Short mmCIF file of C-alpha atoms and ligand atoms in Angstrom, two decimals:
data_model
loop_
_atom_site.label_atom_id
_atom_site.label_comp_id
_atom_site.label_asym_id
_atom_site.label_seq_id
_atom_site.Cartn_x
_atom_site.Cartn_y
_atom_site.Cartn_z
CA UNK A 1 39.50 -26.70 50.09
CA UNK A 2 36.39 -26.75 52.38
CA UNK A 3 34.19 -27.50 49.54
CA UNK A 4 36.23 -30.24 48.64
CA UNK A 5 36.20 -31.98 51.95
CA UNK A 6 32.53 -31.60 52.31
CA UNK A 7 31.60 -33.44 48.90
CA UNK A 8 34.04 -36.35 49.86
CA UNK A 9 32.44 -36.59 53.32
CA UNK A 10 28.75 -36.66 51.51
CA UNK A 11 29.51 -39.03 48.99
CA UNK A 12 31.16 -41.27 51.65
CA UNK A 13 28.56 -41.03 54.03
CA UNK A 14 25.85 -42.14 51.19
CA UNK A 15 28.14 -44.96 50.03
CA UNK A 16 28.37 -46.29 53.86
CA UNK A 17 24.75 -47.47 53.52
CA UNK A 18 24.97 -49.03 49.82
CA UNK A 19 28.13 -50.85 50.27
CA UNK A 20 29.46 -52.43 52.88
CA UNK A 21 32.45 -54.16 51.50
CA UNK A 22 34.12 -50.77 51.02
CA UNK A 23 37.32 -50.17 52.93
CA UNK A 24 38.23 -48.37 56.07
CA UNK A 25 41.76 -47.40 55.40
CA UNK A 26 40.66 -45.36 52.52
CA UNK A 27 38.21 -43.57 54.57
CA UNK A 28 40.84 -42.74 57.13
CA UNK A 29 43.03 -41.34 54.28
CA UNK A 30 40.25 -39.22 53.09
CA UNK A 31 39.35 -37.68 56.15
CA UNK A 32 42.61 -35.47 56.45
CA UNK A 33 42.62 -34.96 52.54
CA UNK A 34 43.01 -31.05 53.21
CA UNK A 35 46.52 -31.89 54.49
CA UNK A 36 47.42 -33.82 51.29
CA UNK A 37 49.07 -32.58 48.22
CA UNK A 38 46.76 -31.77 45.22
CA UNK A 39 47.75 -35.04 43.11
CA UNK A 40 46.67 -37.07 46.01
CA UNK A 41 43.34 -35.04 46.55
CA UNK A 42 42.84 -35.16 42.84
CA UNK A 43 43.03 -39.34 43.08
CA UNK A 44 40.77 -39.12 45.84
CA UNK A 45 38.37 -37.37 43.97
CA UNK A 46 38.72 -39.69 41.02
CA UNK A 47 38.03 -42.25 43.26
CA UNK A 48 34.89 -40.73 44.48
CA UNK A 49 33.83 -40.42 40.84
CA UNK A 50 34.45 -44.08 40.28
CA UNK A 51 32.34 -45.08 43.30
CA UNK A 52 29.43 -42.67 42.06
CA UNK A 53 29.76 -44.23 38.85
CA UNK A 54 29.20 -47.45 40.42
CA UNK A 55 26.01 -46.36 42.89
CA UNK A 56 24.38 -45.06 39.29
CA UNK A 57 25.07 -48.35 37.69
CA UNK A 58 23.74 -49.96 40.84
CA UNK A 59 20.34 -47.75 40.51
CA UNK A 60 20.19 -48.63 36.95
CA UNK A 61 20.01 -52.03 37.80
CA UNK A 62 17.52 -51.95 40.34
CA UNK A 63 15.12 -49.85 37.64
CA UNK A 64 15.93 -52.62 35.33
CA UNK A 65 14.92 -55.26 38.00
CA UNK A 66 11.63 -53.25 38.63
CA UNK A 67 10.85 -53.05 34.80
CA UNK A 68 11.52 -56.71 34.52
CA UNK A 69 9.06 -57.58 37.23
CA UNK A 70 6.76 -55.33 35.70
CA UNK A 71 7.05 -57.29 32.56
CA UNK A 72 6.78 -60.59 34.34
CA UNK A 73 3.62 -59.81 36.07
CA UNK A 74 2.04 -58.44 33.12
CA UNK A 75 3.05 -61.48 31.00
CA UNK A 76 1.71 -63.88 33.98
CA UNK A 77 -1.53 -61.96 33.43
CA UNK A 78 -1.65 -62.47 29.91
CA UNK A 79 -1.18 -66.09 30.25
CA UNK A 80 -3.89 -66.48 32.95
CA UNK A 81 -6.18 -64.78 30.50
CA UNK A 82 -5.25 -66.72 27.23
CA UNK A 83 -4.71 -69.99 29.23
CA UNK A 84 -1.69 -70.49 26.87
CA UNK A 85 2.22 -70.77 27.69
CA UNK A 86 4.31 -68.21 26.50
CA UNK A 87 7.49 -68.86 25.47
CA UNK A 88 10.42 -66.70 26.13
CA UNK A 89 14.26 -67.07 25.46
CA UNK A 90 16.33 -66.60 28.23
CA UNK A 91 19.82 -65.24 27.07
CA UNK A 92 22.99 -65.82 28.91
CA UNK A 93 25.03 -63.54 26.20
CA UNK A 94 27.51 -61.38 27.88
CA UNK A 95 26.74 -58.39 25.84
CA UNK A 96 23.19 -57.87 26.61
CA UNK A 97 21.54 -56.52 29.72
CA UNK A 98 21.44 -59.20 32.26
CA UNK A 99 18.30 -59.66 33.49
CA UNK A 100 19.44 -62.55 35.66
CA UNK A 101 21.06 -60.43 38.01
CA UNK A 102 18.76 -57.89 38.55
CA UNK A 103 16.03 -60.43 38.64
CA UNK A 104 17.39 -61.79 42.45
CA UNK A 105 17.95 -59.06 44.94
CA UNK A 106 19.12 -61.76 47.40
CA UNK A 107 21.76 -62.82 44.98
CA UNK A 108 22.91 -59.56 44.38
CA UNK A 109 23.86 -59.16 48.14
CA UNK A 110 26.23 -62.21 47.81
CA UNK A 111 27.74 -61.08 44.53
CA UNK A 112 31.39 -59.76 44.59
CA UNK A 113 30.83 -57.33 41.98
CA UNK A 114 28.89 -55.18 44.67
CA UNK A 115 30.62 -56.05 47.84
CA UNK A 116 34.65 -55.73 47.39
CA UNK A 117 37.38 -53.77 49.26
CA UNK A 118 39.31 -51.11 47.12
CA UNK A 119 43.04 -52.04 46.84
CA UNK A 120 44.37 -48.74 46.16
CA UNK A 121 48.19 -49.24 46.84
CA UNK A 122 50.53 -47.70 44.33
CA UNK A 123 53.51 -49.81 45.10
CA UNK A 124 51.43 -52.60 43.53
CA UNK A 125 51.79 -51.04 40.29
CA UNK A 126 54.01 -53.32 37.72
CA UNK A 127 56.50 -50.31 37.04
CA UNK A 128 57.45 -49.14 40.51
CA UNK A 129 60.60 -50.48 41.90
CA UNK A 130 60.69 -49.68 45.79
CA UNK A 131 63.24 -50.23 48.27
CA UNK A 132 60.78 -51.72 50.88
CA UNK A 133 59.69 -55.20 50.18
CA UNK A 134 56.07 -55.98 50.67
CA UNK A 135 54.88 -59.78 51.41
CA UNK A 136 51.09 -60.21 51.08
CA UNK A 137 51.55 -63.31 53.24
CA UNK A 138 51.26 -60.71 56.14
CA UNK A 139 47.91 -59.42 54.87
CA UNK A 140 44.43 -61.14 56.42
CA UNK A 141 42.39 -61.39 53.10
CA UNK A 142 39.02 -61.07 53.38
CA UNK A 143 36.39 -61.29 51.16
CA UNK A 144 36.83 -59.75 47.27
CA UNK A 145 39.25 -56.97 46.29
CA UNK A 146 39.44 -54.62 43.31
CA UNK A 147 42.68 -53.08 42.28
CA UNK A 148 43.11 -49.58 41.81
CA UNK A 149 46.25 -47.36 40.75
CA UNK A 150 45.68 -43.72 42.33
CA UNK A 151 41.88 -43.82 42.06
CA UNK A 152 41.90 -45.58 38.69
CA UNK A 153 40.90 -49.23 38.14
CA UNK A 154 43.14 -51.61 36.81
CA UNK A 155 43.69 -55.32 36.44
CA UNK A 156 46.23 -57.98 37.45
CA UNK A 157 49.02 -58.76 34.98
CA UNK A 158 48.56 -61.77 32.57
CA UNK A 159 52.24 -62.19 31.87
CA UNK A 160 55.48 -62.51 33.81
CA UNK A 161 56.61 -59.74 35.39
CA UNK A 162 59.98 -58.65 36.02
CA UNK A 163 61.35 -59.19 39.66
CA UNK A 164 61.34 -56.72 42.21
CA UNK A 165 58.55 -55.19 40.65
CA UNK A 166 55.24 -54.55 42.39
CA UNK A 167 57.16 -53.54 45.71
CA UNK A 168 58.19 -56.97 46.24
CA UNK A 169 60.86 -59.67 45.42
CA UNK A 170 58.62 -62.05 43.61
CA UNK A 171 55.39 -60.55 41.94
CA UNK A 172 52.30 -62.61 41.56
CA UNK A 173 50.93 -62.52 38.13
CA UNK A 174 47.72 -64.10 36.88
CA UNK A 175 48.41 -67.73 34.89
CA UNK A 176 45.64 -67.46 31.85
CA UNK A 177 43.26 -65.19 30.99
CA UNK A 178 40.84 -63.00 32.72
CA UNK A 179 37.32 -64.84 32.43
CA UNK A 180 34.58 -63.27 30.60
CA UNK A 181 31.14 -62.16 32.11
CA UNK A 182 29.45 -64.98 31.21
CA UNK A 183 31.85 -67.21 32.91
CA UNK A 184 31.00 -66.06 36.63
CA UNK A 185 33.61 -66.71 39.32
CA UNK A 186 36.49 -68.74 38.00
CA UNK A 187 39.67 -70.06 39.66
CA UNK A 188 43.12 -69.24 38.36
CA UNK A 189 46.58 -69.91 39.22
CA UNK A 190 49.17 -67.21 40.38
CA UNK A 191 52.77 -67.63 39.72
CA UNK A 192 55.65 -65.69 41.48
CA UNK A 193 58.61 -64.81 39.04
CA UNK A 194 62.16 -65.48 40.62
CA UNK A 195 65.68 -66.00 39.02
CA UNK A 196 64.56 -66.26 35.39
CA UNK A 197 61.79 -68.55 36.60
CA UNK A 198 58.49 -67.01 35.85
CA UNK A 199 56.78 -69.76 37.82
CA UNK A 200 59.22 -70.06 40.70
CA UNK A 201 56.53 -69.71 43.18
CA UNK A 202 53.49 -71.43 42.35
CA UNK A 203 51.29 -69.65 44.75
CA UNK A 204 47.79 -70.69 46.26
CA UNK A 205 45.15 -70.01 43.52
CA UNK A 206 42.69 -67.20 43.62
CA UNK A 207 39.12 -66.56 42.56
CA UNK A 208 38.58 -63.89 39.80
CA UNK A 209 35.25 -62.46 38.69
CA UNK A 210 34.61 -59.96 35.77
CA UNK A 211 31.89 -57.34 36.65
CA UNK A 212 29.70 -55.20 34.51
CA UNK A 213 31.58 -51.93 33.98
CA UNK A 214 34.67 -53.43 32.55
CA UNK A 215 36.32 -54.31 35.89
CA UNK A 216 37.53 -57.48 37.68
CA UNK A 217 37.37 -58.53 41.58
CA UNK A 218 39.51 -60.93 42.80
CA UNK A 219 39.85 -63.18 45.92
CA UNK A 220 42.84 -63.13 47.06
CA UNK A 221 44.27 -65.64 49.42
CA UNK A 222 47.44 -66.09 51.61
CA UNK A 223 50.75 -66.46 48.97
CA UNK A 224 52.77 -69.47 49.74
CA UNK A 225 55.95 -67.65 51.02
CA UNK A 226 57.48 -64.09 51.15
CA UNK A 227 58.21 -62.15 49.66
CA UNK A 228 55.30 -62.50 47.22
CA UNK A 229 52.85 -59.49 46.25
CA UNK A 230 49.89 -59.41 43.79
CA UNK A 231 50.49 -57.24 41.20
CA UNK A 232 48.57 -54.39 39.24
CA UNK A 233 49.44 -53.88 35.94
CA UNK A 234 49.83 -50.26 35.02
CA UNK A 235 49.38 -51.19 31.64
CA UNK A 236 45.73 -52.07 31.93
CA UNK A 237 44.68 -48.33 33.28
CA UNK A 238 42.90 -47.78 30.02
CA UNK A 239 41.13 -51.08 30.42
CA UNK A 240 38.72 -49.11 33.24
CA UNK A 241 37.74 -46.60 30.63
CA UNK A 242 36.37 -49.08 27.76
CA UNK A 243 32.71 -48.69 27.21
CA UNK A 244 30.16 -50.97 27.62
CA UNK A 245 30.12 -52.23 24.05
CA UNK A 246 33.99 -52.49 23.94
CA UNK A 247 36.61 -55.14 25.72
CA UNK A 248 40.01 -54.72 26.72
CA UNK A 249 42.42 -56.62 24.52
CA UNK A 250 46.10 -57.00 24.21
CA UNK A 251 48.35 -59.03 21.93
CA UNK A 252 51.57 -58.93 23.94
CA UNK A 253 49.69 -58.31 27.21
CA UNK A 254 51.85 -54.95 27.58
CA UNK A 255 50.13 -52.79 25.06
CA UNK A 256 46.17 -52.93 26.09
CA UNK A 257 43.46 -51.00 24.21
CA UNK A 258 39.51 -50.83 24.06
CA UNK A 259 38.07 -52.76 21.17
CA UNK A 260 34.50 -52.82 19.97
CA UNK A 261 32.99 -56.27 20.73
CA UNK A 262 32.08 -58.43 18.10
CA UNK A 263 28.31 -58.06 17.44
CA UNK A 264 26.61 -61.23 17.48
CA UNK A 265 24.25 -60.47 14.14
CA UNK A 266 23.37 -63.33 12.51
CA UNK A 267 24.51 -64.57 9.24
CA UNK A 268 21.77 -64.65 6.68
CA UNK A 269 20.99 -68.11 5.72
CA UNK A 270 17.79 -68.95 3.43
CA UNK A 271 17.27 -71.30 0.86
CA UNK A 272 14.07 -72.37 -1.25
CA UNK A 273 14.09 -75.03 -3.77
CA UNK A 274 11.52 -77.32 -5.65
CA UNK A 275 11.73 -80.26 -7.78
CA UNK A 276 9.78 -79.93 -11.05
CA UNK A 277 8.88 -83.38 -11.97
CA UNK A 278 7.65 -86.70 -10.61
CA UNK A 279 9.49 -89.00 -8.24
CA UNK A 280 8.71 -92.74 -7.71
CA UNK A 281 10.08 -95.34 -5.53
CA UNK A 282 13.22 -95.04 -3.73
CA UNK A 283 15.37 -91.94 -4.49
CA UNK A 284 18.14 -91.36 -2.44
CA UNK A 285 18.59 -87.81 -2.41
CA UNK A 286 16.07 -85.40 -4.38
CA UNK A 287 17.95 -83.09 -6.43
CA UNK A 288 15.99 -79.95 -6.20
CA UNK A 289 17.02 -78.17 -9.22
CA UNK A 290 14.87 -75.15 -9.42
CA UNK A 291 16.61 -73.07 -6.89
CA UNK A 292 14.20 -69.88 -5.78
CA UNK A 293 16.14 -68.48 -2.95
CA UNK A 294 19.65 -69.27 -1.76
CA UNK A 295 20.80 -66.57 0.67
CA UNK A 296 24.10 -67.37 1.91
CA UNK A 297 24.89 -70.32 -0.81
CA UNK A 298 24.45 -73.03 1.43
CA UNK A 299 22.05 -75.06 -0.70
CA UNK A 300 23.59 -77.17 -3.22
CA UNK A 301 21.55 -77.47 -6.47
CA UNK A 302 23.89 -80.22 -7.89
CA UNK A 303 23.71 -82.35 -5.16
CA UNK A 304 20.42 -81.39 -3.30
CA UNK A 305 22.35 -80.83 -0.02
CA UNK A 306 22.22 -78.06 2.52
CA UNK A 307 25.49 -77.81 4.64
CA UNK A 308 25.18 -75.62 7.72
CA UNK A 309 27.89 -72.59 7.19
CA UNK A 310 27.51 -71.75 10.85
CA UNK A 311 26.47 -73.04 14.35
CA UNK A 312 22.64 -72.29 15.22
CA UNK A 313 19.25 -73.01 15.15
CA UNK A 314 17.71 -73.99 11.80
CA UNK A 315 14.27 -74.47 10.66
CA UNK A 316 13.67 -76.57 7.44
CA UNK A 317 10.46 -77.49 5.78
CA UNK A 318 9.59 -79.98 2.94
CA UNK A 319 6.72 -80.65 0.75
CA UNK A 320 5.18 -83.06 -1.78
CA UNK A 321 1.78 -84.07 -3.49
CA UNK A 322 1.11 -87.62 -3.45
CA UNK A 323 -1.46 -88.67 -5.88
CA UNK A 324 -1.49 -92.71 -6.01
CA UNK A 325 -4.42 -94.71 -4.67
CA UNK A 326 -3.16 -97.22 -2.31
CA UNK A 327 0.47 -96.11 -2.31
CA UNK A 328 2.25 -94.83 0.88
CA UNK A 329 4.28 -91.98 -0.07
CA UNK A 330 7.30 -91.03 2.43
CA UNK A 331 9.57 -88.38 2.38
CA UNK A 332 12.26 -88.07 5.06
CA UNK A 333 14.44 -85.12 6.23
CA UNK A 334 17.93 -86.58 6.98
CA UNK A 335 20.21 -84.49 8.79
CA UNK A 336 23.95 -85.87 9.22
CA UNK A 337 22.80 -89.23 7.80
CA UNK A 338 19.88 -89.49 10.83
CA UNK A 339 16.24 -89.66 9.29
CA UNK A 340 14.53 -87.37 11.74
CA UNK A 341 11.09 -86.34 10.22
CA UNK A 342 8.73 -87.57 7.59
CA UNK A 343 6.42 -86.45 5.25
CA UNK A 344 4.05 -89.20 5.23
CA UNK A 345 0.81 -89.23 2.73
CA UNK A 346 -1.54 -92.48 2.17
CA UNK A 347 -4.13 -91.91 -0.18
CA UNK A 348 -6.62 -94.90 -0.12
CA UNK A 349 -9.07 -93.52 -3.03
CA UNK A 350 -8.05 -91.84 -6.56
CA UNK A 351 -7.39 -88.46 -5.27
CA UNK A 352 -4.34 -86.19 -4.45
CA UNK A 353 -3.03 -84.96 -1.19
CA UNK A 354 -0.43 -82.64 -0.47
CA UNK A 355 1.44 -82.85 2.89
CA UNK A 356 4.20 -80.13 4.47
CA UNK A 357 6.67 -81.11 7.29
CA UNK A 358 8.68 -78.65 9.10
CA UNK A 359 11.79 -79.51 11.58
CA UNK A 360 13.68 -77.17 13.80
CA UNK A 361 17.00 -78.11 15.06
CA UNK A 362 20.20 -77.01 16.35
CA UNK A 363 23.33 -77.80 13.84
CA UNK A 364 26.91 -77.25 14.13
CA UNK A 365 29.15 -75.74 11.16
CA UNK A 366 29.47 -78.28 8.36
CA UNK A 367 25.95 -80.27 9.24
CA UNK A 368 24.46 -82.05 5.81
CA UNK A 369 20.82 -82.22 5.42
CA UNK A 370 18.85 -83.08 2.54
CA UNK A 371 15.55 -84.82 1.52
CA UNK A 372 15.24 -88.70 0.55
CA UNK A 373 12.31 -90.00 -1.24
CA UNK A 374 11.76 -93.36 0.45
CA UNK A 375 8.67 -94.78 -1.61
CA UNK A 376 5.60 -93.83 -3.29
CA UNK A 377 4.96 -91.13 -5.75
CA UNK A 378 5.28 -87.54 -5.36
CA UNK A 379 3.81 -85.38 -8.21
CA UNK A 380 4.88 -81.84 -9.46
CA UNK A 381 5.61 -79.94 -12.88
CA UNK A 382 7.74 -76.85 -13.65
CA UNK A 383 4.77 -74.49 -12.75
CA UNK A 384 3.21 -76.25 -9.53
CA UNK A 385 6.03 -76.10 -6.66
CA UNK A 386 4.82 -78.77 -4.85
CA UNK A 387 7.84 -81.10 -4.19
CA UNK A 388 9.87 -78.20 -2.30
CA UNK A 389 12.53 -77.93 0.40
CA UNK A 390 13.82 -74.91 2.10
CA UNK A 391 15.08 -73.55 5.28
CA UNK A 392 16.37 -70.62 7.48
CA UNK A 393 19.09 -69.89 10.14
CA UNK A 394 16.84 -68.46 12.97
CA UNK A 395 19.79 -67.94 15.21
CA UNK A 396 23.67 -67.86 15.02
CA UNK A 397 25.52 -69.59 17.88
CA UNK A 398 28.90 -68.44 18.84
C1 NAG B 401 54.18 -45.68 36.51
O1 NAG B 401 53.19 -45.51 35.45
C2 NAG B 401 52.11 -44.77 35.80
C3 NAG B 401 51.28 -44.19 34.96
O2 NAG B 401 51.67 -44.42 33.35
C4 NAG B 401 53.06 -43.42 35.96
O3 NAG B 401 52.07 -42.45 36.46
C5 NAG B 401 54.16 -43.36 37.09
O4 NAG B 401 54.99 -42.31 37.09
C6 NAG B 401 54.88 -44.63 36.72
N1 NAG B 401 55.94 -44.86 37.67
C7 NAG B 401 57.32 -45.22 37.58
C8 NAG B 401 57.75 -45.31 38.88
O5 NAG B 401 57.54 -45.18 36.32
C1 NAG B 402 29.13 -48.27 21.19
O1 NAG B 402 30.48 -47.64 20.83
C2 NAG B 402 29.92 -46.64 19.84
C3 NAG B 402 31.42 -46.16 19.78
O2 NAG B 402 32.15 -47.18 18.73
C4 NAG B 402 29.35 -45.43 20.56
O3 NAG B 402 28.88 -44.52 19.85
C5 NAG B 402 28.14 -45.87 21.15
O4 NAG B 402 27.43 -45.12 22.13
C6 NAG B 402 28.47 -47.06 22.04
N1 NAG B 402 27.24 -47.81 22.74
C7 NAG B 402 26.78 -47.83 23.91
C8 NAG B 402 25.85 -48.57 24.49
O5 NAG B 402 28.06 -47.82 24.85
#
């Protein structure tokens, strides 16, 4: 028992530096831990493990931030030396490591994911019916809270909870889904169930944020009346154990499970086609009949059009060879009916000029792309591959 008490003391004091938002009430409970039954002691130990895990995540983020800083200064130096701009893609993707978070220390200081109060009150669980009725109107809410059940992280229910549960008369549940991490802080309505009306009490809205590590923090506010209390959904205990690459899902909002997140792997879309003949004057849509590559089958040889099968960034190219002296030759890339890029050649003397144009754009699913021969003369034969049209999906958007 002595060993246990010492361990708890050490983690608490090391935590006191790092997390000023942690609770006072739990500390008090922990001081007299030896007098508690084994179950309670175990629960405390679980909670401490939780906080250690949190500490570890924080250290990892700091390390990540340092690595980022190092990379950035390195890049800056490289830029100064070469004198060019190096383009980097920012990503606000939920699944990947988020460099923005660790980039800015001051921002983290204000991040509720790092500063919340542990709300570990078993009576808040959706499966408890106590004789005592609690009312959250009597609580002085301040800052952010994270819900626990005996040291294990859980979430608010997203469904109507039967009356007289959660240690109160009218249990408060979250209307609408919990946010994703990329949503940041969101405002959600809460409803209190009473007398067969799931939203008999439209309580004051609260704020919710999803944190890294698959948990949520809530900025609770004083409910509109008594007896109302915020619920902790006992069915979501499993959610706290979901891995980084998993999300917690439920169809009926009762049975929850960890499910592997869908990978953002891009679909593969590539095509390359040529027109093995000569074109003269206006040809509304070039029917590139020789298709060399058509991965994803988004290009139609019959119509000469490409139809974007997914939302994303696409790159296209089209080429020709013009050979007629004194004649302008224009080919246009047409995206959803708009002429967006031209391949223009004008040969004053009898000679021949090849032309290649490229275009990159964001397309929605179903967008139509083709090439029109507006004027002039283009030359190709079966072997030359001079009149061509091709493209690729560079990155898929969700
Ligand atoms: C509520 O659920 C928890 C976890 O499944 C369980 O340990 C506890 O005994 C349940 N409480 C009641 C009153 O059924
Ligand atoms: C992702 O999940 C798989 C199991 O589905 C696991 O083997 C792997 O380690 C996980 N990766 C991360 C980064 O958690």
